[in-house]
Amino acid sequence: MKPITTMKHDVVFDVADMGKDDINNFCVSHYNGGDWEEHTFIIFDKYKNPKKVMVDMGGWLGLTPMYCSEKFAHVVAYECDKEALKRFKANLELNPKIKNISIIEKAVWEHNNAIMFGCKKDGQLGDSESSVFFNSNVGNDTMLVQCQTLLDSLNHLNINPRDVSFIKMDIEGAEKVVIDNIISILKFYKPTLYLSIHHHLLATNDIMDMLDRLFNIYPHCVVYNKHGDNFEVNRAKIVEHQLLDCVFTTEIK
């Protein structure tokens, strides 16, 4: 498969050319030299730790895990969307030098069973918005996926939770369930948590409960803009302004 070289900040890797109409072209049209989620990559740069593990809950096409493979000692990436996973693997295969990514081909969840998973009615699998919340669109765009808890994934990979310094969680509304499940890990080891909050998929009470638990653990919650400026926020501001990408941390960088 023909490779296309991409660059973001100081990180260079190849992606698969699957045609201009394929979702993987996003790697070129938006990621490569573009400003797509520029704040996200600034956050990765600020909180990098070459001696620790990064967990990417929502690896999608592989862009964020491959970027972070140069910022952390090891990356554990969850992706269960079969279309995204196909492209993630194709992109990773073009970069044999990247040997520190472990793909978990399952949904991170509160148990190790299976769950229905799908996409929005006007979406498609692989579009980055598939979710356990879109599980009733019977047909090709709904599927049964296996699940695994974070702790079981780490145990399977022989990774001690204390070695995880950063968690990116962008799982389309499943964040409340997963945070409830990993609250002990967050409480005892306090990895930096980069959380995408999907206000349109969660009840306000659930969001407030989730935020209460996180603010009881972390002394700081900050948001970053595309210039790298940070702004500390509280629970009320997050809910009132429906802030999406929040960094819960013990140290602002």
PDB file of N, CA, C and O in Angstrom, residues 98-137:
ATOM      1  N   ILE A  98       8.046   1.839  14.649  1.00  0.00           N
ATOM      2  CA  ILE A  98       7.203   2.033  15.836  1.00  0.00           C
ATOM      3  C   ILE A  98       6.889   0.660  16.426  1.00  0.00           C
ATOM      4  O   ILE A  98       6.118  -0.115  15.861  1.00  0.00           O
ATOM      5  N   LYS A  99       7.491   0.373  17.550  1.00  0.00           N
ATOM      6  CA  LYS A  99       7.341  -0.940  18.169  1.00  0.00           C
ATOM      7  C   LYS A  99       6.749  -0.864  19.569  1.00  0.00           C
ATOM      8  O   LYS A  99       6.700  -1.893  20.272  1.00  0.00           O
ATOM      9  N   ASN A 100       6.330   0.307  19.983  1.00  0.00           N
ATOM     10  CA  ASN A 100       5.878   0.459  21.370  1.00  0.00           C
ATOM     11  C   ASN A 100       4.392   0.782  21.496  1.00  0.00           C
ATOM     12  O   ASN A 100       3.962   1.424  22.444  1.00  0.00           O
ATOM     13  N   ILE A 101       3.595   0.340  20.511  1.00  0.00           N
ATOM     14  CA  ILE A 101       2.140   0.506  20.577  1.00  0.00           C
ATOM     15  C   ILE A 101       1.483  -0.858  20.718  1.00  0.00           C
ATOM     16  O   ILE A 101       1.745  -1.769  19.924  1.00  0.00           O
ATOM     17  N   SER A 102       0.642  -1.005  21.725  1.00  0.00           N
ATOM     18  CA  SER A 102      -0.168  -2.214  21.895  1.00  0.00           C
ATOM     19  C   SER A 102      -1.617  -1.858  21.610  1.00  0.00           C
ATOM     20  O   SER A 102      -2.199  -1.004  22.295  1.00  0.00           O
ATOM     21  N   ILE A 103      -2.190  -2.460  20.570  1.00  0.00           N
ATOM     22  CA  ILE A 103      -3.583  -2.194  20.217  1.00  0.00           C
ATOM     23  C   ILE A 103      -4.489  -3.167  20.969  1.00  0.00           C
ATOM     24  O   ILE A 103      -4.308  -4.384  20.889  1.00  0.00           O
ATOM     25  N   ILE A 104      -5.454  -2.626  21.682  1.00  0.00           N
ATOM     26  CA  ILE A 104      -6.493  -3.436  22.315  1.00  0.00           C
ATOM     27  C   ILE A 104      -7.713  -3.362  21.403  1.00  0.00           C
ATOM     28  O   ILE A 104      -8.373  -2.325  21.317  1.00  0.00           O
ATOM     29  N   GLU A 105      -8.019  -4.436  20.715  1.00  0.00           N
ATOM     30  CA  GLU A 105      -9.102  -4.445  19.736  1.00  0.00           C
ATOM     31  C   GLU A 105     -10.443  -4.700  20.420  1.00  0.00           C
ATOM     32  O   GLU A 105     -11.212  -5.576  20.033  1.00  0.00           O
ATOM     33  N   LYS A 106     -10.691  -3.911  21.433  1.00  0.00           N
ATOM     34  CA  LYS A 106     -11.894  -4.053  22.241  1.00  0.00           C
ATOM     35  C   LYS A 106     -12.338  -2.665  22.702  1.00  0.00           C
ATOM     36  O   LYS A 106     -11.584  -1.703  22.601  1.00  0.00           O
ATOM     37  N   ALA A 107     -13.550  -2.609  23.213  1.00  0.00           N
ATOM     38  CA  ALA A 107     -14.037  -1.369  23.815  1.00  0.00           C
ATOM     39  C   ALA A 107     -13.619  -1.345  25.271  1.00  0.00           C
ATOM     40  O   ALA A 107     -13.796  -2.336  25.988  1.00  0.00           O
ATOM     41  N   VAL A 108     -13.057  -0.241  25.731  1.00  0.00           N
ATOM     42  CA  VAL A 108     -12.785  -0.116  27.158  1.00  0.00           C
ATOM     43  C   VAL A 108     -14.125   0.095  27.851  1.00  0.00           C
ATOM     44  O   VAL A 108     -14.953   0.896  27.422  1.00  0.00           O
ATOM     45  N   TRP A 109     -14.348  -0.662  28.929  1.00  0.00           N
ATOM     46  CA  TRP A 109     -15.687  -0.644  29.540  1.00  0.00           C
ATOM     47  C   TRP A 109     -15.584  -1.081  30.989  1.00  0.00           C
ATOM     48  O   TRP A 109     -14.470  -1.249  31.525  1.00  0.00           O
ATOM     49  N   GLU A 110     -16.704  -1.338  31.617  1.00  0.00           N
ATOM     50  CA  GLU A 110     -16.726  -1.714  33.030  1.00  0.00           C
ATOM     51  C   GLU A 110     -16.724  -3.221  33.239  1.00  0.00           C
ATOM     52  O   GLU A 110     -16.708  -3.686  34.385  1.00  0.00           O
ATOM     53  N   HIS A 111     -16.753  -3.993  32.163  1.00  0.00           N
ATOM     54  CA  HIS A 111     -16.716  -5.454  32.260  1.00  0.00           C
ATOM     55  C   HIS A 111     -16.008  -6.018  31.033  1.00  0.00           C
ATOM     56  O   HIS A 111     -15.640  -5.264  30.113  1.00  0.00           O
ATOM     57  N   ASN A 112     -15.804  -7.323  31.028  1.00  0.00           N
ATOM     58  CA  ASN A 112     -15.079  -7.979  29.939  1.00  0.00           C
ATOM     59  C   ASN A 112     -15.994  -8.800  29.041  1.00  0.00           C
ATOM     60  O   ASN A 112     -15.547  -9.738  28.377  1.00  0.00           O
ATOM     61  N   ASN A 113     -17.242  -8.454  29.000  1.00  0.00           N
ATOM     62  CA  ASN A 113     -18.193  -9.163  28.146  1.00  0.00           C
ATOM     63  C   ASN A 113     -18.286  -8.465  26.787  1.00  0.00           C
ATOM     64  O   ASN A 113     -17.333  -7.857  26.332  1.00  0.00           O
ATOM     65  N   ALA A 114     -19.437  -8.550  26.147  1.00  0.00           N
ATOM     66  CA  ALA A 114     -19.631  -7.902  24.848  1.00  0.00           C
ATOM     67  C   ALA A 114     -20.747  -6.871  24.962  1.00  0.00           C
ATOM     68  O   ALA A 114     -21.588  -6.930  25.864  1.00  0.00           O
ATOM     69  N   ILE A 115     -20.727  -5.933  24.022  1.00  0.00           N
ATOM     70  CA  ILE A 115     -21.716  -4.863  24.030  1.00  0.00           C
ATOM     71  C   ILE A 115     -22.004  -4.452  22.590  1.00  0.00           C
ATOM     72  O   ILE A 115     -21.156  -4.584  21.711  1.00  0.00           O
ATOM     73  N   MET A 116     -23.223  -3.976  22.349  1.00  0.00           N
ATOM     74  CA  MET A 116     -23.565  -3.497  21.014  1.00  0.00           C
ATOM     75  C   MET A 116     -22.952  -2.112  20.798  1.00  0.00           C
ATOM     76  O   MET A 116     -22.862  -1.299  21.711  1.00  0.00           O
ATOM     77  N   PHE A 117     -22.550  -1.878  19.567  1.00  0.00           N
ATOM     78  CA  PHE A 117     -21.785  -0.681  19.224  1.00  0.00           C
ATOM     79  C   PHE A 117     -22.193  -0.259  17.820  1.00  0.00           C
ATOM     80  O   PHE A 117     -22.393  -1.099  16.939  1.00  0.00           O
ATOM     81  N   GLY A 118     -22.341   1.048  17.599  1.00  0.00           N
ATOM     82  CA  GLY A 118     -22.764   1.482  16.270  1.00  0.00           C
ATOM     83  C   GLY A 118     -22.416   2.930  15.998  1.00  0.00           C
ATOM     84  O   GLY A 118     -21.610   3.539  16.695  1.00  0.00           O
ATOM     85  N   CYS A 119     -23.038   3.496  14.984  1.00  0.00           N
ATOM     86  CA  CYS A 119     -22.760   4.876  14.599  1.00  0.00           C
ATOM     87  C   CYS A 119     -24.062   5.664  14.538  1.00  0.00           C
ATOM     88  O   CYS A 119     -25.158   5.102  14.625  1.00  0.00           O
ATOM     89  N   LYS A 120     -23.924   6.973  14.396  1.00  0.00           N
ATOM     90  CA  LYS A 120     -25.099   7.824  14.281  1.00  0.00           C
ATOM     91  C   LYS A 120     -25.872   7.481  13.011  1.00  0.00           C
ATOM     92  O   LYS A 120     -25.309   6.945  12.057  1.00  0.00           O
ATOM     93  N   LYS A 121     -27.148   7.829  12.983  1.00  0.00           N
ATOM     94  CA  LYS A 121     -27.976   7.536  11.815  1.00  0.00           C
ATOM     95  C   LYS A 121     -27.436   8.188  10.555  1.00  0.00           C
ATOM     96  O   LYS A 121     -27.571   7.645   9.460  1.00  0.00           O
ATOM     97  N   ASP A 122     -26.840   9.368  10.698  1.00  0.00           N
ATOM     98  CA  ASP A 122     -26.286  10.043   9.532  1.00  0.00           C
ATOM     99  C   ASP A 122     -24.774   9.862   9.429  1.00  0.00           C
ATOM    100  O   ASP A 122     -24.097  10.579   8.699  1.00  0.00           O
ATOM    101  N   GLY A 123     -24.232   8.891  10.178  1.00  0.00           N
ATOM    102  CA  GLY A 123     -22.793   8.643  10.162  1.00  0.00           C
ATOM    103  C   GLY A 123     -22.467   7.278   9.592  1.00  0.00           C
ATOM    104  O   GLY A 123     -23.313   6.603   9.000  1.00  0.00           O
ATOM    105  N   GLN A 124     -21.226   6.872   9.818  1.00  0.00           N
ATOM    106  CA  GLN A 124     -20.786   5.558   9.378  1.00  0.00           C
ATOM    107  C   GLN A 124     -19.663   5.086  10.280  1.00  0.00           C
ATOM    108  O   GLN A 124     -18.975   5.895  10.904  1.00  0.00           O
ATOM    109  N   LEU A 125     -19.493   3.774  10.355  1.00  0.00           N
ATOM    110  CA  LEU A 125     -18.395   3.247  11.145  1.00  0.00           C
ATOM    111  C   LEU A 125     -17.078   3.805  10.615  1.00  0.00           C
ATOM    112  O   LEU A 125     -16.900   3.957   9.415  1.00  0.00           O
ATOM    113  N   GLY A 126     -16.193   4.124  11.528  1.00  0.00           N
ATOM    114  CA  GLY A 126     -14.898   4.671  11.142  1.00  0.00           C
ATOM    115  C   GLY A 126     -14.839   6.177  11.170  1.00  0.00           C
ATOM    116  O   GLY A 126     -13.763   6.753  11.018  1.00  0.00           O
ATOM    117  N   ASP A 127     -15.984   6.845  11.415  1.00  0.00           N
ATOM    118  CA  ASP A 127     -16.001   8.300  11.306  1.00  0.00           C
ATOM    119  C   ASP A 127     -15.602   9.028  12.585  1.00  0.00           C
ATOM    120  O   ASP A 127     -15.729  10.238  12.684  1.00  0.00           O
ATOM    121  N   SER A 128     -15.135   8.308  13.581  1.00  0.00           N
ATOM    122  CA  SER A 128     -14.653   8.812  14.873  1.00  0.00           C
ATOM    123  C   SER A 128     -15.768   9.098  15.861  1.00  0.00           C
ATOM    124  O   SER A 128     -15.502   9.448  17.014  1.00  0.00           O
ATOM    125  N   GLU A 129     -17.036   8.938  15.465  1.00  0.00           N
ATOM    126  CA  GLU A 129     -18.146   9.222  16.372  1.00  0.00           C
ATOM    127  C   GLU A 129     -18.964   7.985  16.714  1.00  0.00           C
ATOM    128  O   GLU A 129     -20.026   8.092  17.334  1.00  0.00           O
ATOM    129  N   SER A 130     -18.507   6.807  16.324  1.00  0.00           N
ATOM    130  CA  SER A 130     -19.217   5.586  16.677  1.00  0.00           C
ATOM    131  C   SER A 130     -19.149   5.388  18.186  1.00  0.00           C
ATOM    132  O   SER A 130     -18.207   5.824  18.839  1.00  0.00           O
ATOM    133  N   SER A 131     -20.183   4.727  18.737  1.00  0.00           N
ATOM    134  CA  SER A 131     -20.307   4.708  20.191  1.00  0.00           C
ATOM    135  C   SER A 131     -21.248   3.603  20.650  1.00  0.00           C
ATOM    136  O   SER A 131     -22.081   3.113  19.873  1.00  0.00           O
ATOM    137  N   VAL A 132     -21.131   3.239  21.924  1.00  0.00           N
ATOM    138  CA  VAL A 132     -22.092   2.311  22.517  1.00  0.00           C
ATOM    139  C   VAL A 132     -23.459   2.977  22.639  1.00  0.00           C
ATOM    140  O   VAL A 132     -24.460   2.295  22.850  1.00  0.00           O
ATOM    141  N   PHE A 133     -23.526   4.298  22.497  1.00  0.00           N
ATOM    142  CA  PHE A 133     -24.793   5.006  22.559  1.00  0.00           C
ATOM    143  C   PHE A 133     -25.584   4.865  21.262  1.00  0.00           C
ATOM    144  O   PHE A 133     -26.782   5.114  21.235  1.00  0.00           O
ATOM    145  N   PHE A 134     -24.926   4.481  20.185  1.00  0.00           N
ATOM    146  CA  PHE A 134     -25.601   4.307  18.903  1.00  0.00           C
ATOM    147  C   PHE A 134     -25.667   2.811  18.593  1.00  0.00           C
ATOM    148  O   PHE A 134     -25.054   2.313  17.669  1.00  0.00           O
ATOM    149  N   ASN A 135     -26.449   2.090  19.403  1.00  0.00           N
ATOM    150  CA  ASN A 135     -26.452   0.635  19.307  1.00  0.00           C
ATOM    151  C   ASN A 135     -27.769   0.058  18.820  1.00  0.00           C
ATOM    152  O   ASN A 135     -27.971  -1.139  18.860  1.00  0.00           O
ATOM    153  N   SER A 136     -28.656   0.925  18.337  1.00  0.00           N
ATOM    154  CA  SER A 136     -29.978   0.441  17.927  1.00  0.00           C
ATOM    155  C   SER A 136     -30.231   0.573  16.432  1.00  0.00           C
ATOM    156  O   SER A 136     -31.321   0.268  15.958  1.00  0.00           O
ATOM    157  N   ASN A 137     -29.214   1.019  15.688  1.00  0.00           N
ATOM    158  CA  ASN A 137     -29.373   1.128  14.232  1.00  0.00           C
ATOM    159  C   ASN A 137     -29.075  -0.229  13.600  1.00  0.00           C
ATOM    160  O   ASN A 137     -27.970  -0.475  13.116  1.00  0.00           O
TER     161      ASN A 137
END
